[in-house]
PDB file of C-alpha atoms and ligand atoms in Angstrom:
ATOM      1  CA  UNK A   1    -199.968 -24.064-124.152  1.00 93.00           C
ATOM      2  CA  UNK A   2    -198.675 -21.282-122.455  1.00 98.00           C
ATOM      3  CA  UNK A   3    -197.637 -17.659-124.998  1.00 98.00           C
ATOM      4  CA  UNK A   4    -194.759 -17.349-125.169  1.00 98.00           C
ATOM      5  CA  UNK A   5    -193.887 -13.898-124.303  1.00 99.00           C
ATOM      6  CA  UNK A   6    -191.146 -11.325-124.103  1.00 99.00           C
ATOM      7  CA  UNK A   7    -192.109  -7.796-122.628  1.00 99.00           C
ATOM      8  CA  UNK A   8    -190.491  -5.202-123.592  1.00 99.00           C
ATOM      9  CA  UNK A   9    -191.012  -2.430-121.401  1.00 99.00           C
ATOM     10  CA  UNK A  10    -190.010   1.213-119.401  1.00 99.00           C
ATOM     11  CA  UNK A  11    -191.231   1.045-115.754  1.00 98.00           C
ATOM     12  CA  UNK A  12    -193.004   3.073-115.207  1.00 98.00           C
ATOM     13  CA  UNK A  13    -196.005   2.405-112.773  1.00 98.00           C
ATOM     14  CA  UNK A  14    -197.761   1.278-115.610  1.00 98.00           C
ATOM     15  CA  UNK A  15    -194.977  -1.352-117.044  1.00 99.00           C
ATOM     16  CA  UNK A  16    -194.861  -2.636-113.293  1.00 98.00           C
ATOM     17  CA  UNK A  17    -198.370  -4.792-113.617  1.00 98.00           C
ATOM     18  CA  UNK A  18    -197.713  -5.821-116.685  1.00 99.00           C
ATOM     19  CA  UNK A  19    -195.138  -7.674-115.743  1.00 98.00           C
ATOM     20  CA  UNK A  20    -197.374  -8.810-113.083  1.00 98.00           C
ATOM     21  CA  UNK A  21    -199.590  -9.799-115.045  1.00 98.00           C
ATOM     22  CA  UNK A  22    -197.296 -11.345-117.633  1.00 98.00           C
ATOM     23  CA  UNK A  23    -195.627 -13.479-114.635  1.00 98.00           C
ATOM     24  CA  UNK A  24    -198.388 -14.968-112.411  1.00 98.00           C
ATOM     25  CA  UNK A  25    -200.814 -15.607-115.651  1.00 98.00           C
ATOM     26  CA  UNK A  26    -200.909 -19.224-116.113  1.00 98.00           C
ATOM     27  CA  UNK A  27    -201.277 -18.436-120.230  1.00 98.00           C
ATOM     28  CA  UNK A  28    -198.730 -17.097-120.965  1.00 98.00           C
ATOM     29  CA  UNK A  29    -194.722 -17.633-120.269  1.00 98.00           C
ATOM     30  CA  UNK A  30    -192.172 -15.036-119.767  1.00 98.00           C
ATOM     31  CA  UNK A  31    -189.471 -15.393-120.692  1.00 99.00           C
ATOM     32  CA  UNK A  32    -187.307 -12.212-120.869  1.00 99.00           C
ATOM     33  CA  UNK A  33    -187.569  -8.833-119.696  1.00 99.00           C
ATOM     34  CA  UNK A  34    -185.944  -6.209-121.860  1.00 99.00           C
ATOM     35  CA  UNK A  35    -185.757  -2.554-120.474  1.00 99.00           C
ATOM     36  CA  UNK A  36    -185.977   0.620-122.875  1.00 99.00           C
ATOM     37  CA  UNK A  37    -185.575   4.387-122.228  1.00 98.00           C
ATOM     38  CA  UNK A  38    -188.974   5.258-122.023  1.00 98.00           C
ATOM     39  CA  UNK A  39    -190.949   6.578-118.785  1.00 98.00           C
ATOM     40  CA  UNK A  40    -187.138   7.396-117.449  1.00 98.00           C
ATOM     41  CA  UNK A  41    -183.471   6.676-118.147  1.00 98.00           C
ATOM     42  CA  UNK A  42    -182.349   3.037-118.941  1.00 98.00           C
ATOM     43  CA  UNK A  43    -180.651   3.014-115.662  1.00 98.00           C
ATOM     44  CA  UNK A  44    -183.652   3.904-113.303  1.00 98.00           C
ATOM     45  CA  UNK A  45    -185.922   1.814-116.086  1.00 99.00           C
ATOM     46  CA  UNK A  46    -183.766  -1.148-115.947  1.00 99.00           C
ATOM     47  CA  UNK A  47    -183.584  -1.543-111.903  1.00 98.00           C
ATOM     48  CA  UNK A  48    -187.366  -0.927-111.499  1.00 98.00           C
ATOM     49  CA  UNK A  49    -187.638  -3.670-113.411  1.00 99.00           C
ATOM     50  CA  UNK A  50    -185.472  -5.279-111.179  1.00 98.00           C
ATOM     51  CA  UNK A  51    -187.344  -3.867-108.467  1.00 98.00           C
ATOM     52  CA  UNK A  52    -190.574  -5.196-109.676  1.00 98.00           C
ATOM     53  CA  UNK A  53    -189.308  -8.606-110.127  1.00 98.00           C
ATOM     54  CA  UNK A  54    -187.785  -8.073-106.532  1.00 98.00           C
ATOM     55  CA  UNK A  55    -191.353  -7.141-104.619  1.00 97.00           C
ATOM     56  CA  UNK A  56    -193.216 -10.140-106.240  1.00 97.00           C
ATOM     57  CA  UNK A  57    -190.553 -12.654-105.890  1.00 97.00           C
ATOM     58  CA  UNK A  58    -189.894 -13.510-109.157  1.00 98.00           C
ATOM     59  CA  UNK A  59    -187.024 -14.560-109.306  1.00 97.00           C
ATOM     60  CA  UNK A  60    -186.678 -17.470-113.058  1.00 97.00           C
ATOM     61  CA  UNK A  61    -186.782 -14.637-115.316  1.00 98.00           C
ATOM     62  CA  UNK A  62    -183.452 -12.807-117.098  1.00 98.00           C
ATOM     63  CA  UNK A  63    -184.503  -9.407-117.683  1.00 99.00           C
ATOM     64  CA  UNK A  64    -181.618  -6.778-119.821  1.00 99.00           C
ATOM     65  CA  UNK A  65    -180.628  -3.712-119.903  1.00 98.00           C
ATOM     66  CA  UNK A  66    -182.143  -1.280-123.405  1.00 99.00           C
ATOM     67  CA  UNK A  67    -181.616   1.579-125.734  1.00 98.00           C
ATOM     68  CA  UNK A  68    -180.982   4.290-123.916  1.00 98.00           C
ATOM     69  CA  UNK A  69    -181.710   6.188-126.129  1.00 98.00           C
ATOM     70  CA  UNK A  70    -183.842   6.758-129.034  1.00 98.00           C
ATOM     71  CA  UNK A  71    -183.333   6.590-132.783  1.00 98.00           C
ATOM     72  CA  UNK A  72    -183.937   9.633-133.895  1.00 98.00           C
ATOM     73  CA  UNK A  73    -184.559  12.335-131.265  1.00 96.00           C
ATOM     74  CA  UNK A  74    -182.920  12.849-127.883  1.00 97.00           C
ATOM     75  CA  UNK A  75    -184.572  11.327-124.857  1.00 98.00           C
ATOM     76  CA  UNK A  76    -187.041  13.003-123.038  1.00 98.00           C
ATOM     77  CA  UNK A  77    -188.555  11.130-119.651  1.00 98.00           C
ATOM     78  CA  UNK A  78    -192.280  11.334-118.143  1.00 98.00           C
ATOM     79  CA  UNK A  79    -191.124  12.746-115.263  1.00 97.00           C
ATOM     80  CA  UNK A  80    -194.022  15.160-114.826  1.00 97.00           C
ATOM     81  CA  UNK A  81    -196.071  11.771-114.623  1.00 98.00           C
ATOM     82  CA  UNK A  82    -193.768   8.765-113.086  1.00 98.00           C
ATOM     83  CA  UNK A  83    -191.533  10.868-110.819  1.00 98.00           C
ATOM     84  CA  UNK A  84    -187.679  11.476-111.592  1.00 97.00           C
ATOM     85  CA  UNK A  85    -186.592   7.913-111.163  1.00 98.00           C
ATOM     86  CA  UNK A  86    -189.489   6.980-113.265  1.00 98.00           C
ATOM     87  CA  UNK A  87    -191.318   4.356-109.756  1.00 98.00           C
ATOM     88  CA  UNK A  88    -192.278   7.474-107.776  1.00 98.00           C
ATOM     89  CA  UNK A  89    -193.864   7.044-104.448  1.00 98.00           C
ATOM     90  CA  UNK A  90    -193.091   3.684-103.077  1.00 98.00           C
ATOM     91  CA  UNK A  91    -189.038   3.388-101.277  1.00 97.00           C
ATOM     92  CA  UNK A  92    -187.730   1.802-103.903  1.00 98.00           C
ATOM     93  CA  UNK A  93    -186.443  -1.940-102.349  1.00 98.00           C
ATOM     94  CA  UNK A  94    -183.221  -3.033-103.682  1.00 98.00           C
ATOM     95  CA  UNK A  95    -183.103  -5.412-106.332  1.00 98.00           C
ATOM     96  CA  UNK A  96    -182.863  -9.337-105.059  1.00 97.00           C
ATOM     97  CA  UNK A  97    -182.380 -10.467-108.812  1.00 95.00           C
ATOM     98  CA  UNK A  98    -178.845 -10.134-110.753  1.00 97.00           C
ATOM     99  CA  UNK A  99    -178.949  -8.593-113.998  1.00 98.00           C
ATOM    100  CA  UNK A 100    -178.610 -10.704-116.719  1.00 98.00           C
ATOM    101  CA  UNK A 101    -174.931 -10.096-118.795  1.00 98.00           C
ATOM    102  CA  UNK A 102    -176.661 -10.056-121.929  1.00 98.00           C
ATOM    103  CA  UNK A 103    -177.501  -6.399-123.353  1.00 98.00           C
ATOM    104  CA  UNK A 104    -181.428  -6.857-124.599  1.00 98.00           C
ATOM    105  CA  UNK A 105    -180.953  -7.727-128.650  1.00 98.00           C
ATOM    106  CA  UNK A 106    -178.639 -10.914-127.206  1.00 98.00           C
ATOM    107  CA  UNK A 107    -180.806 -11.887-124.769  1.00 99.00           C
ATOM    108  CA  UNK A 108    -184.205 -11.293-127.621  1.00 98.00           C
ATOM    109  CA  UNK A 109    -181.712 -13.289-130.178  1.00 98.00           C
ATOM    110  CA  UNK A 110    -181.568 -16.443-127.890  1.00 98.00           C
ATOM    111  CA  UNK A 111    -184.661 -16.434-126.975  1.00 99.00           C
ATOM    112  CA  UNK A 112    -185.816 -16.257-130.226  1.00 99.00           C
ATOM    113  CA  UNK A 113    -183.949 -18.125-131.318  1.00 98.00           C
ATOM    114  CA  UNK A 114    -184.022 -20.744-128.346  1.00 98.00           C
ATOM    115  CA  UNK A 115    -187.978 -21.130-128.593  1.00 98.00           C
ATOM    116  CA  UNK A 116    -189.731 -24.030-130.094  1.00 97.00           C
ATOM    117  CA  UNK A 117    -192.936 -22.102-130.364  1.00 97.00           C
ATOM    118  CA  UNK A 118    -192.923 -18.055-131.935  1.00 98.00           C
ATOM    119  CA  UNK A 119    -192.603 -15.919-128.907  1.00 99.00           C
ATOM    120  CA  UNK A 120    -194.976 -12.269-128.248  1.00 99.00           C
ATOM    121  CA  UNK A 121    -193.269  -9.268-128.590  1.00 99.00           C
ATOM    122  CA  UNK A 122    -195.395  -7.556-125.279  1.00 99.00           C
ATOM    123  CA  UNK A 123    -193.784  -3.924-126.339  1.00 99.00           C
ATOM    124  CA  UNK A 124    -194.505  -1.191-123.527  1.00 99.00           C
ATOM    125  CA  UNK A 125    -192.965   1.223-124.043  1.00 99.00           C
ATOM    126  CA  UNK A 126    -190.972   2.921-127.063  1.00 99.00           C
ATOM    127  CA  UNK A 127    -190.547   0.976-129.509  1.00 99.00           C
ATOM    128  CA  UNK A 128    -186.709   1.222-129.612  1.00 99.00           C
ATOM    129  CA  UNK A 129    -185.055  -2.094-128.629  1.00 99.00           C
ATOM    130  CA  UNK A 130    -187.930  -3.445-131.028  1.00 99.00           C
ATOM    131  CA  UNK A 131    -186.536  -1.600-133.870  1.00 99.00           C
ATOM    132  CA  UNK A 132    -183.160  -2.571-133.013  1.00 99.00           C
ATOM    133  CA  UNK A 133    -184.154  -6.575-133.071  1.00 98.00           C
ATOM    134  CA  UNK A 134    -185.915  -6.087-136.175  1.00 98.00           C
ATOM    135  CA  UNK A 135    -183.480  -4.865-138.285  1.00 98.00           C
ATOM    136  CA  UNK A 136    -180.672  -6.882-136.312  1.00 98.00           C
ATOM    137  CA  UNK A 137    -182.159 -10.366-136.653  1.00 98.00           C
ATOM    138  CA  UNK A 138    -183.888 -10.116-140.337  1.00 98.00           C
ATOM    139  CA  UNK A 139    -183.681 -14.052-140.438  1.00 98.00           C
ATOM    140  CA  UNK A 140    -185.214 -14.594-136.859  1.00 98.00           C
ATOM    141  CA  UNK A 141    -188.575 -12.010-137.811  1.00 98.00           C
ATOM    142  CA  UNK A 142    -190.347 -15.775-138.876  1.00 98.00           C
ATOM    143  CA  UNK A 143    -189.751 -16.733-135.186  1.00 98.00           C
ATOM    144  CA  UNK A 144    -192.008 -13.281-134.224  1.00 98.00           C
ATOM    145  CA  UNK A 145    -195.876 -14.388-133.440  1.00 98.00           C
ATOM    146  CA  UNK A 146    -196.935 -11.000-133.176  1.00 98.00           C
ATOM    147  CA  UNK A 147    -195.444  -7.916-131.276  1.00 99.00           C
ATOM    148  CA  UNK A 148    -198.660  -5.724-129.548  1.00 99.00           C
ATOM    149  CA  UNK A 149    -197.122  -3.428-128.079  1.00 99.00           C
ATOM    150  CA  UNK A 150    -199.085  -0.443-125.706  1.00 99.00           C
ATOM    151  CA  UNK A 151    -198.840   2.895-127.712  1.00 99.00           C
ATOM    152  CA  UNK A 152    -200.014   5.097-129.560  1.00 99.00           C
ATOM    153  CA  UNK A 153    -203.944   6.003-130.095  1.00 98.00           C
ATOM    154  CA  UNK A 154    -206.828   6.359-132.757  1.00 98.00           C
ATOM    155  CA  UNK A 155    -207.843   9.633-131.507  1.00 98.00           C
ATOM    156  CA  UNK A 156    -205.949  12.812-128.793  1.00 97.00           C
ATOM    157  CA  UNK A 157    -202.480  12.277-127.875  1.00 98.00           C
ATOM    158  CA  UNK A 158    -201.339  12.950-124.402  1.00 98.00           C
ATOM    159  CA  UNK A 159    -198.041  14.310-124.894  1.00 97.00           C
ATOM    160  CA  UNK A 160    -198.911  16.481-127.658  1.00 97.00           C
ATOM    161  CA  UNK A 161    -201.975  16.699-129.805  1.00 97.00           C
ATOM    162  CA  UNK A 162    -201.852  13.665-130.744  1.00 98.00           C
ATOM    163  CA  UNK A 163    -198.781  12.092-130.555  1.00 98.00           C
ATOM    164  CA  UNK A 164    -199.139   9.311-127.064  1.00 98.00           C
ATOM    165  CA  UNK A 165    -195.671   9.503-125.346  1.00 98.00           C
ATOM    166  CA  UNK A 166    -194.718   6.072-126.587  1.00 99.00           C
ATOM    167  CA  UNK A 167    -194.931   6.896-130.482  1.00 98.00           C
ATOM    168  CA  UNK A 168    -193.747  10.397-129.342  1.00 98.00           C
ATOM    169  CA  UNK A 169    -190.533   9.417-128.078  1.00 98.00           C
ATOM    170  CA  UNK A 170    -189.825   7.420-131.147  1.00 99.00           C
ATOM    171  CA  UNK A 171    -191.709   7.324-134.185  1.00 98.00           C
ATOM    172  CA  UNK A 172    -189.288   6.127-136.195  1.00 98.00           C
ATOM    173  CA  UNK A 173    -189.001   2.693-134.470  1.00 99.00           C
ATOM    174  CA  UNK A 174    -192.631   2.137-135.411  1.00 99.00           C
ATOM    175  CA  UNK A 175    -191.890   3.004-139.013  1.00 98.00           C
ATOM    176  CA  UNK A 176    -189.417  -0.172-139.015  1.00 98.00           C
ATOM    177  CA  UNK A 177    -190.835  -2.346-136.830  1.00 99.00           C
ATOM    178  CA  UNK A 178    -194.587  -1.981-139.136  1.00 98.00           C
ATOM    179  CA  UNK A 179    -191.951  -2.414-142.456  1.00 98.00           C
ATOM    180  CA  UNK A 180    -190.985  -5.444-140.651  1.00 98.00           C
ATOM    181  CA  UNK A 181    -193.966  -6.876-142.004  1.00 98.00           C
ATOM    182  CA  UNK A 182    -194.309  -8.604-138.373  1.00 98.00           C
ATOM    183  CA  UNK A 183    -197.738  -8.786-137.856  1.00 98.00           C
ATOM    184  CA  UNK A 184    -198.858  -5.733-135.476  1.00 99.00           C
ATOM    185  CA  UNK A 185    -201.488  -5.186-132.502  1.00 99.00           C
ATOM    186  CA  UNK A 186    -201.560  -1.243-131.398  1.00 99.00           C
ATOM    187  CA  UNK A 187    -203.321  -0.841-128.169  1.00 99.00           C
ATOM    188  CA  UNK A 188    -203.479   2.733-127.547  1.00 99.00           C
ATOM    189  CA  UNK A 189    -204.770   5.114-125.321  1.00 98.00           C
ATOM    190  CA  UNK A 190    -208.429   4.929-126.849  1.00 98.00           C
ATOM    191  CA  UNK A 191    -209.099   1.362-124.842  1.00 99.00           C
ATOM    192  CA  UNK A 192    -205.983   2.024-122.459  1.00 98.00           C
ATOM    193  CA  UNK A 193    -208.256   5.547-120.901  1.00 98.00           C
ATOM    194  CA  UNK A 194    -211.378   3.203-120.215  1.00 98.00           C
ATOM    195  CA  UNK A 195    -209.141   1.209-117.485  1.00 98.00           C
ATOM    196  CA  UNK A 196    -209.452   4.309-115.270  1.00 98.00           C
ATOM    197  CA  UNK A 197    -207.932   3.592-111.435  1.00 98.00           C
ATOM    198  CA  UNK A 198    -210.769   3.722-109.283  1.00 98.00           C
ATOM    199  CA  UNK A 199    -211.105   4.043-105.239  1.00 97.00           C
ATOM    200  CA  UNK A 200    -211.805   0.248-105.807  1.00 98.00           C
ATOM    201  CA  UNK A 201    -209.362  -0.813-107.876  1.00 98.00           C
ATOM    202  CA  UNK A 202    -206.740   0.666-105.708  1.00 98.00           C
ATOM    203  CA  UNK A 203    -208.774  -1.238-102.561  1.00 97.00           C
ATOM    204  CA  UNK A 204    -208.626  -4.530-104.371  1.00 98.00           C
ATOM    205  CA  UNK A 205    -204.721  -4.653-105.078  1.00 98.00           C
ATOM    206  CA  UNK A 206    -203.951  -3.012-100.996  1.00 97.00           C
ATOM    207  CA  UNK A 207    -206.471  -5.365-100.013  1.00 96.00           C
ATOM    208  CA  UNK A 208    -203.864  -8.947-101.637  1.00 94.00           C
ATOM    209  CA  UNK A 209    -202.514  -7.875 -97.743  1.00 93.00           C
ATOM    210  CA  UNK A 210    -199.429  -8.566 -99.025  1.00 94.00           C
ATOM    211  CA  UNK A 211    -196.330  -7.020-100.236  1.00 94.00           C
ATOM    212  CA  UNK A 212    -196.858  -6.523-103.404  1.00 96.00           C
ATOM    213  CA  UNK A 213    -200.608  -5.694-102.280  1.00 97.00           C
ATOM    214  CA  UNK A 214    -199.135  -2.567-100.524  1.00 97.00           C
ATOM    215  CA  UNK A 215    -196.470  -1.860-103.506  1.00 98.00           C
ATOM    216  CA  UNK A 216    -198.852  -1.857-106.220  1.00 98.00           C
ATOM    217  CA  UNK A 217    -201.667   0.613-103.853  1.00 98.00           C
ATOM    218  CA  UNK A 218    -198.626   3.027-103.314  1.00 98.00           C
ATOM    219  CA  UNK A 219    -198.302   3.177-106.918  1.00 98.00           C
ATOM    220  CA  UNK A 220    -201.352   3.744-108.051  1.00 98.00           C
ATOM    221  CA  UNK A 221    -202.221   6.009-105.333  1.00 98.00           C
ATOM    222  CA  UNK A 222    -198.367   8.315-107.217  1.00 98.00           C
ATOM    223  CA  UNK A 223    -199.719   7.314-110.609  1.00 98.00           C
ATOM    224  CA  UNK A 224    -203.281   8.837-110.011  1.00 98.00           C
ATOM    225  CA  UNK A 225    -201.666  11.637-108.450  1.00 98.00           C
ATOM    226  CA  UNK A 226    -199.325  12.684-111.593  1.00 98.00           C
ATOM    227  CA  UNK A 227    -202.185  12.398-113.377  1.00 98.00           C
ATOM    228  CA  UNK A 228    -205.492  14.567-111.520  1.00 98.00           C
ATOM    229  CA  UNK A 229    -202.002  17.338-111.746  1.00 98.00           C
ATOM    230  CA  UNK A 230    -201.038  16.518-115.137  1.00 97.00           C
ATOM    231  CA  UNK A 231    -204.502  15.969-116.962  1.00 95.00           C
ATOM    232  CA  UNK A 232    -207.550  16.694-114.636  1.00 96.00           C
ATOM    233  CA  UNK A 233    -207.767  12.538-113.473  1.00 96.00           C
ATOM    234  CA  UNK A 234    -207.840  11.507-110.809  1.00 96.00           C
ATOM    235  CA  UNK A 235    -208.565   8.218-112.104  1.00 98.00           C
ATOM    236  CA  UNK A 236    -205.603   7.656-113.991  1.00 98.00           C
ATOM    237  CA  UNK A 237    -205.474   4.901-116.944  1.00 98.00           C
ATOM    238  CA  UNK A 238    -203.592   1.837-116.350  1.00 98.00           C
ATOM    239  CA  UNK A 239    -202.124   1.477-119.981  1.00 98.00           C
ATOM    240  CA  UNK A 240    -199.459  -1.301-120.221  1.00 99.00           C
ATOM    241  CA  UNK A 241    -201.013  -4.298-118.731  1.00 98.00           C
ATOM    242  CA  UNK A 242    -203.816  -4.306-121.257  1.00 99.00           C
ATOM    243  CA  UNK A 243    -201.351  -6.036-124.147  1.00 99.00           C
ATOM    244  CA  UNK A 244    -201.119  -8.818-121.322  1.00 99.00           C
ATOM    245  CA  UNK A 245    -204.134  -9.395-120.803  1.00 99.00           C
ATOM    246  CA  UNK A 246    -205.131  -9.776-124.484  1.00 99.00           C
ATOM    247  CA  UNK A 247    -203.002 -12.325-124.743  1.00 98.00           C
ATOM    248  CA  UNK A 248    -203.990 -13.725-121.751  1.00 98.00           C
ATOM    249  CA  UNK A 249    -207.695 -13.605-121.909  1.00 98.00           C
ATOM    250  CA  UNK A 250    -208.455 -13.203-125.259  1.00 98.00           C
ATOM    251  CA  UNK A 251    -211.800 -11.305-124.702  1.00 98.00           C
ATOM    252  CA  UNK A 252    -210.682  -8.754-123.071  1.00 98.00           C
ATOM    253  CA  UNK A 253    -210.422  -6.085-125.460  1.00 99.00           C
ATOM    254  CA  UNK A 254    -212.366  -5.785-128.630  1.00 98.00           C
ATOM    255  CA  UNK A 255    -209.542  -5.666-132.026  1.00 98.00           C
ATOM    256  CA  UNK A 256    -210.411  -4.485-135.854  1.00 98.00           C
ATOM    257  CA  UNK A 257    -207.832  -5.248-138.107  1.00 98.00           C
ATOM    258  CA  UNK A 258    -206.838  -1.777-140.011  1.00 98.00           C
ATOM    259  CA  UNK A 259    -204.689   0.335-141.686  1.00 98.00           C
ATOM    260  CA  UNK A 260    -202.192   1.963-139.554  1.00 98.00           C
ATOM    261  CA  UNK A 261    -199.984   4.834-140.861  1.00 98.00           C
ATOM    262  CA  UNK A 262    -196.963   6.825-138.482  1.00 98.00           C
ATOM    263  CA  UNK A 263    -196.662  10.729-138.483  1.00 98.00           C
ATOM    264  CA  UNK A 264    -192.600  11.618-138.709  1.00 98.00           C
ATOM    265  CA  UNK A 265    -192.358  14.393-140.163  1.00 97.00           C
ATOM    266  CA  UNK A 266    -195.694  17.554-139.041  1.00 95.00           C
ATOM    267  CA  UNK A 267    -194.672  19.935-137.347  1.00 96.00           C
ATOM    268  CA  UNK A 268    -196.915  20.264-134.901  1.00 97.00           C
ATOM    269  CA  UNK A 269    -198.002  15.868-135.422  1.00 98.00           C
ATOM    270  CA  UNK A 270    -194.483  14.407-135.246  1.00 98.00           C
ATOM    271  CA  UNK A 271    -195.729  10.809-133.637  1.00 98.00           C
ATOM    272  CA  UNK A 272    -199.499  10.857-134.483  1.00 98.00           C
ATOM    273  CA  UNK A 273    -200.427   7.122-135.165  1.00 98.00           C
ATOM    274  CA  UNK A 274    -202.830   8.412-138.095  1.00 98.00           C
ATOM    275  CA  UNK A 275    -205.632   4.947-137.849  1.00 98.00           C
ATOM    276  CA  UNK A 276    -207.920   5.209-140.690  1.00 98.00           C
ATOM    277  CA  UNK A 277    -210.697   2.748-139.169  1.00 98.00           C
ATOM    278  CA  UNK A 278    -213.036   4.080-142.651  1.00 98.00           C
ATOM    279  CA  UNK A 279    -210.911   2.992-145.095  1.00 97.00           C
ATOM    280  CA  UNK A 280    -210.770   6.161-146.689  1.00 98.00           C
ATOM    281  CA  UNK A 281    -207.394   6.220-147.742  1.00 98.00           C
ATOM    282  CA  UNK A 282    -207.624   2.406-149.459  1.00 97.00           C
ATOM    283  CA  UNK A 283    -204.688   1.594-148.870  1.00 98.00           C
ATOM    284  CA  UNK A 284    -204.106  -2.323-147.193  1.00 98.00           C
ATOM    285  CA  UNK A 285    -204.646  -2.898-144.297  1.00 98.00           C
ATOM    286  CA  UNK A 286    -201.013  -3.560-142.095  1.00 98.00           C
ATOM    287  CA  UNK A 287    -202.547  -3.586-138.070  1.00 98.00           C
ATOM    288  CA  UNK A 288    -204.699  -4.728-135.393  1.00 98.00           C
ATOM    289  CA  UNK A 289    -206.077  -2.144-133.681  1.00 98.00           C
ATOM    290  CA  UNK A 290    -207.782  -2.354-129.750  1.00 99.00           C
ATOM    291  CA  UNK A 291    -210.797  -0.436-129.504  1.00 98.00           C
ATOM    292  CA  UNK A 292    -212.959  -1.877-126.336  1.00 98.00           C
ATOM    293  CA  UNK A 293    -212.527  -2.983-123.219  1.00 99.00           C
ATOM    294  CA  UNK A 294    -214.053  -5.395-120.941  1.00 99.00           C
ATOM    295  CA  UNK A 295    -213.340  -3.460-117.603  1.00 98.00           C
ATOM    296  CA  UNK A 296    -215.006  -5.919-115.281  1.00 98.00           C
ATOM    297  CA  UNK A 297    -212.857  -8.929-116.450  1.00 98.00           C
ATOM    298  CA  UNK A 298    -209.666  -6.508-116.724  1.00 98.00           C
ATOM    299  CA  UNK A 299    -209.410  -5.789-113.810  1.00 98.00           C
ATOM    300  CA  UNK A 300    -210.103  -9.176-112.175  1.00 98.00           C
ATOM    301  CA  UNK A 301    -206.573 -10.284-114.211  1.00 98.00           C
ATOM    302  CA  UNK A 302    -204.757  -7.761-111.888  1.00 98.00           C
ATOM    303  CA  UNK A 303    -206.038  -8.039-108.709  1.00 98.00           C
ATOM    304  CA  UNK A 304    -205.574 -12.127-109.898  1.00 97.00           C
ATOM    305  CA  UNK A 305    -201.756 -11.261-110.227  1.00 98.00           C
ATOM    306  CA  UNK A 306    -201.496  -9.051-107.612  1.00 97.00           C
ATOM    307  CA  UNK A 307    -203.227 -12.013-105.186  1.00 96.00           C
ATOM    308  CA  UNK A 308    -201.079 -14.962-107.262  1.00 95.00           C
ATOM    309  CA  UNK A 309    -197.573 -13.706-106.671  1.00 93.00           C
ATOM    310  CA  UNK A 310    -195.150 -12.689-103.991  1.00 71.00           C
TER     311      UNK A 310
HETATM  312  O1  LIG B 401    -198.600   7.044-122.818  1.00 53.60           O
HETATM  313  C1  LIG B 401    -199.203   5.778-122.120  1.00 53.60           C
HETATM  314  C2  LIG B 401    -197.161   5.142-122.367  1.00 53.60           C
HETATM  315  O2  LIG B 401    -196.453   5.584-121.379  1.00 53.60           O
HETATM  316  C3  LIG B 401    -197.477   4.091-121.037  1.00 53.60           C
HETATM  317  O3  LIG B 401    -196.606   2.692-121.459  1.00 53.60           O
HETATM  318  C4  LIG B 401    -196.176   4.771-120.082  1.00 53.60           C
HETATM  319  O4  LIG B 401    -195.952   3.886-119.323  1.00 53.60           O
HETATM  320  C5  LIG B 401    -195.542   5.142-120.477  1.00 53.60           C
HETATM  321  O5  LIG B 401    -194.265   4.470-120.937  1.00 53.60           O
HETATM  322 CA1  LIG B 402    -195.098   2.125-120.342  1.00 53.60          CA
END
């Protein structure tokens, strides 16, 4: 039985591959895509979700617009990585998919309330939409199987010394989701930086020989150039699709159950995901954290998705 999921995202180059893998893999039933502000402004991330569907020929998944800013701090987009429109590189086609009439929270509500199976929420951007949803619909929490989120890190950050971008953008949202008690899995930079986009990966995507393969290769080229300039990493990390891969093929990553706390007030550490891997604090475990990636298995899933769609 395929796993029903909602994919909440801020496309974003790596978010696009998460959308494609979620739509392509037979073990996943992609029920909805919701956009959130993060990598870009909400108008851009929403359009980019529609573009990702258009390029891949995904026509049967509702796409809805979500939160335009984090719960507390001002939005600061990741344009130095993703570009001003949040999907720099290839020319973006006009979306051939219409935006759903519902806002993101209404679409999430309808999908969760209407599902005969508990729904997994996959989040690859700031957790703003997810936090608003769990706050507005506490009665639906038992119908959420888990939240699996790309964000945070067991180590250093990427937008601040100890804060990863999705966590840094809306740390209050993480606290709300953790406090809700919904089963929570963190897929942080520690594992994401094992998913490095090598020249071989780029050529495998391009070799699909389709519109989607060419679009995907152009995204990877732009993304890697941005990482080279920003972090001296010519092989950028394709963070987001690891969340989807872990649902499609759980053997792709190892996980540990541990204690996760989020720093909300630190002068230099706001947004840090504090993962007590050694258990030294003696606090109750409240999350799963992904640790090691089966890199070949992961890239086979990505290549398979690019070849399966379009
Ligand atoms: O820090 C990496 C995360 O921030 C990824 O989800 C990327 O798309 C950006 O949203
Ligand atoms: Ca993202």
